[in-house]
Amino acid sequence: PFAGRPAAVRTSSPMHATRRVFAAVGPYLLAALAIVLVWQMAVTVLAPPVTILPPPSVVGATFMEELLSGDLLTNAWVSIARVVVAWLLSAVIAIPLGVVMARSRAAERFINPVVEIFRPISPLAWIPLAILWFGIGESGKVFIIFVATFFPILLNTVDGVKRIDPVLVRAGRVLGCDTQFDLFRRVMLPASLPSILVGLRISFGTGWAAIIAAELVAANSGLGYLISDGMEILRSDLVIVGMIVIGIIGVLVDSLFKLALTRFE
C-alpha cells in the first residue's frame, strides 16, 4: 500500500524546490520590476537629459557592454576582495577582544570607553588620515573598511558571550576544559556563534558601503572607481550600473548570511 508514496514524494519535490526558490527570489524580482517601472515613468514624464537620468534601456545596454568586456566583473572582484580582506582582519581582532571584554569586567571598563569614543566616527572621516598614513595604495582602502567592519563584530561578540548560560561554562570546566582557550573553543564560541554571525552579517554590509567611499578617492579599479569615473565623464549610466551591481552583490551576500543563521534557529 505504501509503494506509490516515494514516487509521489519524488514528483512533488521539484515543485516544492521551485516554490521555495520563487518565495526567496520573487520579492526581489517584483521590487526590481517596480523600480524599473517607476524609473521609466519618471523618464517619460520629466524627459530629463540622458546625462542626468538615462532610461532603463540605456543602462541595460551599458550593463551588458561592461559585462561582456569583462570590466564589470574585474571591478566587482576587486571591491569584493578588499571588503573580504578587511572584514576577515576585523573578525580576527574583534572576536577575541569581544570575548575578553565580556569575560573580564576590568578589561571592559578599560576598553569600552575607547570603543565608544571611536565608534560614532564615520569611516568617511578617516579617509584623509588613511591617505596620509598609508598612501593611495590598497592598505588605505583596507583600513577604511576595517574601521567600518570592526565595531559591529566586537559589540555583537560581547553581547553573545555575555548571554551564555553560566551553567554551560561550569559544565565545560568540569568536562575537561582546563584552559581558557579550550573553554572558548568548545563552549563559548559555539554558544555565542549566532550573535557573532549577526555581527559578521552587519559588518559586511557596513564594509560594503564603506568600500565605495574608499574607492572614490585615488583608485583605479573597483565599483567605487567605476561610479567615480562615470561621474567625471558625465556618464550617469555607468554610475547606475555600478549602483546596481553593488545592490545585487549585497543581496547575495546577505542571503548567504541568512542561510547560515537559519541553521542556528
mmCIF file of C-alpha atoms in Angstrom:
data_model
loop_
_atom_site.group_PDB
_atom_site.id
_atom_site.type_symbol
_atom_site.label_atom_id
_atom_site.label_comp_id
_atom_site.label_asym_id
_atom_site.label_seq_id
_atom_site.Cartn_x
_atom_site.Cartn_y
_atom_site.Cartn_z
ATOM 1 C CA PRO A 1 0.000 0.000 0.000
ATOM 2 C CA PHE A 2 2.982 2.351 0.506
ATOM 3 C CA ALA A 3 4.712 1.505 -2.783
ATOM 4 C CA GLY A 4 3.486 4.605 -4.583
ATOM 5 C CA ARG A 5 4.493 7.136 -1.944
ATOM 6 C CA PRO A 6 8.206 7.519 -2.714
ATOM 7 C CA ALA A 7 7.368 8.264 -6.354
ATOM 8 C CA ALA A 8 4.862 10.888 -5.225
ATOM 9 C CA VAL A 9 7.481 12.465 -2.997
ATOM 10 C CA ARG A 10 9.982 12.464 -5.838
ATOM 11 C CA THR A 11 7.397 14.014 -8.167
ATOM 12 C CA SER A 12 6.468 16.782 -5.764
ATOM 13 C CA SER A 13 9.969 17.645 -4.593
ATOM 14 C CA PRO A 14 10.969 19.598 -7.737
ATOM 15 C CA MET A 15 7.777 21.638 -7.461
ATOM 16 C CA HIS A 16 8.450 22.232 -3.792
ATOM 17 C CA ALA A 17 12.007 23.349 -4.571
ATOM 18 C CA THR A 18 10.699 25.680 -7.292
ATOM 19 C CA ARG A 19 8.224 27.247 -4.870
ATOM 20 C CA ARG A 20 10.977 27.771 -2.317
ATOM 21 C CA VAL A 21 13.219 29.431 -4.880
ATOM 22 C CA PHE A 22 10.402 31.698 -6.059
ATOM 23 C CA ALA A 23 9.487 32.557 -2.471
ATOM 24 C CA ALA A 24 13.078 33.640 -1.884
ATOM 25 C CA VAL A 25 13.754 35.371 -5.207
ATOM 26 C CA GLY A 26 10.253 36.540 -6.132
ATOM 27 C CA PRO A 27 10.078 39.592 -3.803
ATOM 28 C CA TYR A 28 13.378 40.901 -5.159
ATOM 29 C CA LEU A 29 12.247 40.433 -8.759
ATOM 30 C CA LEU A 30 8.976 42.220 -8.057
ATOM 31 C CA ALA A 31 10.820 45.042 -6.288
ATOM 32 C CA ALA A 32 13.221 45.374 -9.246
ATOM 33 C CA LEU A 33 10.294 45.432 -11.686
ATOM 34 C CA ALA A 34 8.532 48.134 -9.670
ATOM 35 C CA ILE A 35 11.706 50.249 -9.568
ATOM 36 C CA VAL A 36 12.171 49.942 -13.331
ATOM 37 C CA LEU A 37 8.532 50.878 -13.988
ATOM 38 C CA VAL A 38 8.693 53.968 -11.771
ATOM 39 C CA TRP A 39 12.066 54.850 -13.294
ATOM 40 C CA GLN A 40 10.665 54.597 -16.848
ATOM 41 C CA MET A 41 7.620 56.654 -15.883
ATOM 42 C CA ALA A 42 9.860 59.379 -14.436
ATOM 43 C CA VAL A 43 11.941 59.461 -17.622
ATOM 44 C CA THR A 44 8.822 59.596 -19.811
ATOM 45 C CA VAL A 45 7.082 62.322 -17.833
ATOM 46 C CA LEU A 46 10.037 64.528 -16.901
ATOM 47 C CA ALA A 47 12.184 63.887 -20.009
ATOM 48 C CA PRO A 48 15.493 64.705 -18.277
ATOM 49 C CA PRO A 49 18.786 64.782 -20.218
ATOM 50 C CA VAL A 50 20.431 61.395 -20.583
ATOM 51 C CA THR A 51 23.436 62.681 -18.641
ATOM 52 C CA ILE A 52 21.193 63.253 -15.615
ATOM 53 C CA LEU A 53 18.814 60.293 -15.726
ATOM 54 C CA PRO A 54 19.130 57.793 -18.587
ATOM 55 C CA PRO A 55 16.232 55.434 -19.377
ATOM 56 C CA PRO A 56 16.420 51.804 -18.204
ATOM 57 C CA SER A 57 17.137 50.628 -21.759
ATOM 58 C CA VAL A 58 20.340 52.694 -21.933
ATOM 59 C CA VAL A 59 21.510 51.461 -18.539
ATOM 60 C CA GLY A 60 20.719 47.891 -19.551
ATOM 61 C CA ALA A 61 22.797 48.260 -22.714
ATOM 62 C CA THR A 62 25.692 49.745 -20.727
ATOM 63 C CA PHE A 63 25.435 46.929 -18.196
ATOM 64 C CA MET A 64 25.738 44.297 -20.922
ATOM 65 C CA GLU A 65 28.585 46.198 -22.583
ATOM 66 C CA GLU A 66 30.567 46.390 -19.340
ATOM 67 C CA LEU A 67 29.773 42.770 -18.511
ATOM 68 C CA LEU A 68 30.840 41.397 -21.897
ATOM 69 C CA SER A 69 34.034 43.446 -21.892
ATOM 70 C CA GLY A 70 34.997 41.940 -18.526
ATOM 71 C CA ASP A 71 35.496 45.337 -16.871
ATOM 72 C CA LEU A 72 32.421 44.973 -14.679
ATOM 73 C CA LEU A 73 33.449 41.581 -13.304
ATOM 74 C CA THR A 74 37.008 42.813 -12.722
ATOM 75 C CA ASN A 75 35.860 45.883 -10.795
ATOM 76 C CA ALA A 76 33.361 43.834 -8.782
ATOM 77 C CA TRP A 77 36.003 41.266 -7.868
ATOM 78 C CA VAL A 78 38.453 43.970 -6.755
ATOM 79 C CA SER A 79 35.843 45.533 -4.467
ATOM 80 C CA ILE A 80 34.810 42.163 -3.025
ATOM 81 C CA ALA A 81 38.440 41.240 -2.348
ATOM 82 C CA ARG A 82 39.085 44.492 -0.483
ATOM 83 C CA VAL A 83 35.999 44.090 1.676
ATOM 84 C CA VAL A 84 36.707 40.431 2.461
ATOM 85 C CA VAL A 85 40.308 41.138 3.494
ATOM 86 C CA ALA A 86 39.308 43.972 5.839
ATOM 87 C CA TRP A 87 36.298 42.025 7.136
ATOM 88 C CA LEU A 88 38.382 38.960 7.976
ATOM 89 C CA LEU A 89 41.020 41.133 9.657
ATOM 90 C CA SER A 90 38.293 42.762 11.748
ATOM 91 C CA ALA A 91 36.896 39.366 12.732
ATOM 92 C CA VAL A 92 40.323 38.036 13.753
ATOM 93 C CA ILE A 93 40.828 41.014 16.089
ATOM 94 C CA ALA A 94 37.289 41.828 17.215
ATOM 95 C CA ILE A 95 36.076 38.348 18.185
ATOM 96 C CA PRO A 96 38.874 37.538 20.693
ATOM 97 C CA LEU A 97 38.756 41.112 22.022
ATOM 98 C CA GLY A 98 34.993 40.844 22.459
ATOM 99 C CA VAL A 99 35.403 37.607 24.420
ATOM 100 C CA VAL A 100 37.953 39.281 26.708
ATOM 101 C CA MET A 101 35.657 42.269 27.279
ATOM 102 C CA ALA A 102 32.690 40.022 28.010
ATOM 103 C CA ARG A 103 34.626 37.780 30.433
ATOM 104 C CA SER A 104 36.599 40.478 32.268
ATOM 105 C CA ARG A 105 34.935 43.471 33.898
ATOM 106 C CA ALA A 106 38.278 45.212 34.280
ATOM 107 C CA ALA A 107 39.015 44.837 30.575
ATOM 108 C CA GLU A 108 35.546 46.060 29.656
ATOM 109 C CA ARG A 109 35.846 49.121 31.915
ATOM 110 C CA PHE A 110 39.137 49.998 30.252
ATOM 111 C CA ILE A 111 38.360 49.166 26.603
ATOM 112 C CA ASN A 112 34.684 50.132 26.330
ATOM 113 C CA PRO A 113 35.208 53.919 26.732
ATOM 114 C CA VAL A 114 37.801 53.818 23.936
ATOM 115 C CA VAL A 115 35.369 51.884 21.739
ATOM 116 C CA GLU A 116 32.528 54.296 22.429
ATOM 117 C CA ILE A 117 34.721 57.289 21.558
ATOM 118 C CA PHE A 118 35.785 55.920 18.184
ATOM 119 C CA ARG A 119 32.601 54.061 17.209
ATOM 120 C CA PRO A 120 30.477 57.113 16.246
ATOM 121 C CA ILE A 121 33.179 58.458 13.921
ATOM 122 C CA SER A 122 32.193 57.796 10.324
ATOM 123 C CA PRO A 123 34.638 55.802 8.174
ATOM 124 C CA LEU A 124 34.479 58.742 5.742
ATOM 125 C CA ALA A 125 36.211 60.907 8.320
ATOM 126 C CA TRP A 126 39.192 58.552 8.280
ATOM 127 C CA ILE A 127 39.843 58.927 4.540
ATOM 128 C CA PRO A 128 42.271 61.904 4.808
ATOM 129 C CA LEU A 129 44.256 60.187 7.559
ATOM 130 C CA ALA A 130 44.232 56.897 5.661
ATOM 131 C CA ILE A 131 45.798 58.650 2.668
ATOM 132 C CA LEU A 132 48.409 60.353 4.880
ATOM 133 C CA TRP A 133 49.266 57.166 6.786
ATOM 134 C CA PHE A 134 49.067 54.534 4.056
ATOM 135 C CA GLY A 135 49.243 56.463 0.788
ATOM 136 C CA ILE A 136 46.910 55.750 -2.118
ATOM 137 C CA GLY A 137 47.573 52.012 -2.276
ATOM 138 C CA GLU A 138 45.496 49.094 -1.046
ATOM 139 C CA SER A 139 46.393 49.492 2.635
ATOM 140 C CA GLY A 140 44.499 52.755 2.994
ATOM 141 C CA LYS A 141 41.354 51.321 1.441
ATOM 142 C CA VAL A 142 41.532 48.214 3.638
ATOM 143 C CA PHE A 143 41.990 50.450 6.700
ATOM 144 C CA ILE A 144 38.822 52.430 5.946
ATOM 145 C CA ILE A 145 36.814 49.240 5.522
ATOM 146 C CA PHE A 146 38.375 47.813 8.682
ATOM 147 C CA VAL A 147 37.100 50.807 10.654
ATOM 148 C CA ALA A 148 33.609 50.251 9.234
ATOM 149 C CA THR A 149 33.519 46.499 9.954
ATOM 150 C CA PHE A 150 35.275 46.288 13.314
ATOM 151 C CA PHE A 151 32.702 47.641 15.752
ATOM 152 C CA PRO A 152 29.614 45.585 14.744
ATOM 153 C CA ILE A 153 31.611 42.365 15.173
ATOM 154 C CA LEU A 154 33.043 43.490 18.503
ATOM 155 C CA LEU A 155 29.739 44.587 20.048
ATOM 156 C CA ASN A 156 27.823 41.505 18.910
ATOM 157 C CA THR A 157 30.579 39.244 20.221
ATOM 158 C CA VAL A 158 30.452 40.947 23.617
ATOM 159 C CA ASP A 159 26.668 40.603 23.702
ATOM 160 C CA GLY A 160 26.745 36.961 22.596
ATOM 161 C CA VAL A 161 29.334 35.895 25.165
ATOM 162 C CA LYS A 162 27.551 37.745 27.974
ATOM 163 C CA ARG A 163 24.358 35.838 27.160
ATOM 164 C CA ILE A 164 25.990 32.433 27.564
ATOM 165 C CA ASP A 165 24.393 30.434 30.368
ATOM 166 C CA PRO A 166 26.921 30.242 33.260
ATOM 167 C CA VAL A 167 25.894 26.607 33.703
ATOM 168 C CA LEU A 168 27.442 25.818 30.311
ATOM 169 C CA VAL A 169 30.720 27.423 31.348
ATOM 170 C CA ARG A 170 30.835 25.470 34.599
ATOM 171 C CA ALA A 171 29.956 22.276 32.773
ATOM 172 C CA GLY A 172 32.765 22.914 30.308
ATOM 173 C CA ARG A 173 35.285 23.243 33.114
ATOM 174 C CA VAL A 174 34.010 20.064 34.770
ATOM 175 C CA LEU A 175 34.181 18.142 31.490
ATOM 176 C CA GLY A 176 37.822 18.929 30.840
ATOM 177 C CA CYS A 177 38.225 22.478 29.513
ATOM 178 C CA ASP A 178 41.325 23.183 31.563
ATOM 179 C CA THR A 179 42.458 26.319 29.736
ATOM 180 C CA GLN A 180 40.649 29.460 28.686
ATOM 181 C CA PHE A 181 41.375 28.629 25.040
ATOM 182 C CA ASP A 182 39.708 25.211 25.359
ATOM 183 C CA LEU A 183 36.763 26.831 27.122
ATOM 184 C CA PHE A 184 36.460 29.406 24.357
ATOM 185 C CA ARG A 185 36.795 26.868 21.539
ATOM 186 C CA ARG A 186 34.472 24.195 22.928
ATOM 187 C CA VAL A 187 31.878 26.200 24.888
ATOM 188 C CA MET A 188 31.911 29.970 24.372
ATOM 189 C CA LEU A 189 32.330 30.087 20.613
ATOM 190 C CA PRO A 190 29.549 27.573 19.781
ATOM 191 C CA ALA A 191 27.170 29.166 22.295
ATOM 192 C CA SER A 192 27.764 32.722 21.105
ATOM 193 C CA LEU A 193 28.073 31.897 17.405
ATOM 194 C CA PRO A 194 24.546 33.061 16.404
ATOM 195 C CA SER A 195 25.225 36.518 17.835
ATOM 196 C CA ILE A 196 28.681 36.624 16.261
ATOM 197 C CA LEU A 197 27.188 35.699 12.874
ATOM 198 C CA VAL A 198 24.745 38.589 13.185
ATOM 199 C CA GLY A 199 27.689 40.891 13.848
ATOM 200 C CA LEU A 200 29.545 39.475 10.849
ATOM 201 C CA ARG A 201 26.484 39.982 8.688
ATOM 202 C CA ILE A 202 26.001 43.587 9.784
ATOM 203 C CA SER A 203 29.698 44.383 9.492
ATOM 204 C CA PHE A 204 29.928 43.040 5.947
ATOM 205 C CA GLY A 205 27.093 45.360 4.986
ATOM 206 C CA THR A 206 28.787 48.384 6.548
ATOM 207 C CA GLY A 207 32.070 47.385 4.920
ATOM 208 C CA TRP A 208 30.362 47.002 1.561
ATOM 209 C CA ALA A 209 29.015 50.533 1.920
ATOM 210 C CA ALA A 210 32.408 51.877 3.018
ATOM 211 C CA ILE A 211 34.270 50.384 0.054
ATOM 212 C CA ILE A 212 32.519 52.818 -2.251
ATOM 213 C CA ALA A 213 33.783 55.788 -0.251
ATOM 214 C CA ALA A 214 37.256 54.262 -0.074
ATOM 215 C CA GLU A 215 37.376 53.764 -3.846
ATOM 216 C CA LEU A 216 36.084 57.217 -4.683
ATOM 217 C CA VAL A 217 39.493 58.596 -3.695
ATOM 218 C CA ALA A 218 42.709 57.672 -5.514
ATOM 219 C CA ALA A 219 41.553 54.356 -7.002
ATOM 220 C CA ASN A 220 41.938 52.927 -10.487
ATOM 221 C CA SER A 221 39.730 49.857 -10.036
ATOM 222 C CA GLY A 222 36.654 48.722 -8.150
ATOM 223 C CA LEU A 223 32.976 49.592 -8.246
ATOM 224 C CA GLY A 224 33.592 52.879 -6.433
ATOM 225 C CA TYR A 225 36.092 53.779 -9.143
ATOM 226 C CA LEU A 226 33.515 52.857 -11.802
ATOM 227 C CA ILE A 227 30.988 55.201 -10.194
ATOM 228 C CA SER A 228 33.547 57.993 -9.765
ATOM 229 C CA ASP A 229 34.739 57.619 -13.368
ATOM 230 C CA GLY A 230 31.170 57.752 -14.647
ATOM 231 C CA MET A 231 30.565 60.910 -12.629
ATOM 232 C CA GLU A 232 33.671 62.626 -14.011
ATOM 233 C CA ILE A 233 32.833 61.915 -17.645
ATOM 234 C CA LEU A 234 29.102 62.633 -17.184
ATOM 235 C CA ARG A 235 28.112 59.010 -17.766
ATOM 236 C CA SER A 236 25.244 58.562 -15.344
ATOM 237 C CA ASP A 237 24.536 55.192 -16.953
ATOM 238 C CA LEU A 238 27.902 53.945 -15.652
ATOM 239 C CA VAL A 239 27.087 55.335 -12.217
ATOM 240 C CA ILE A 240 23.771 53.489 -12.137
ATOM 241 C CA VAL A 241 25.384 50.260 -13.400
ATOM 242 C CA GLY A 242 27.828 50.428 -10.505
ATOM 243 C CA MET A 243 24.979 51.010 -8.067
ATOM 244 C CA ILE A 244 23.035 48.059 -9.487
ATOM 245 C CA VAL A 245 25.988 45.695 -9.089
ATOM 246 C CA ILE A 246 26.544 46.905 -5.531
ATOM 247 C CA GLY A 247 22.915 46.136 -4.725
ATOM 248 C CA ILE A 248 22.979 42.691 -6.348
ATOM 249 C CA ILE A 249 26.166 41.605 -4.566
ATOM 250 C CA GLY A 250 24.869 42.977 -1.270
ATOM 251 C CA VAL A 251 21.648 40.973 -1.575
ATOM 252 C CA LEU A 252 23.519 37.773 -2.481
ATOM 253 C CA VAL A 253 25.959 38.050 0.430
ATOM 254 C CA ASP A 254 23.174 38.889 2.876
ATOM 255 C CA SER A 255 21.224 35.849 1.652
ATOM 256 C CA LEU A 256 24.206 33.634 2.436
ATOM 257 C CA PHE A 257 24.322 35.004 5.976
ATOM 258 C CA LYS A 258 20.586 34.431 6.385
ATOM 259 C CA LEU A 259 21.057 30.840 5.258
ATOM 260 C CA ALA A 260 23.853 30.356 7.789
ATOM 261 C CA LEU A 261 21.742 31.865 10.575
ATOM 262 C CA THR A 262 18.804 29.532 9.881
ATOM 263 C CA ARG A 263 20.981 26.614 10.950
ATOM 264 C CA PHE A 264 21.059 28.001 14.486
ATOM 265 C CA GLU A 265 17.343 28.723 14.829
#
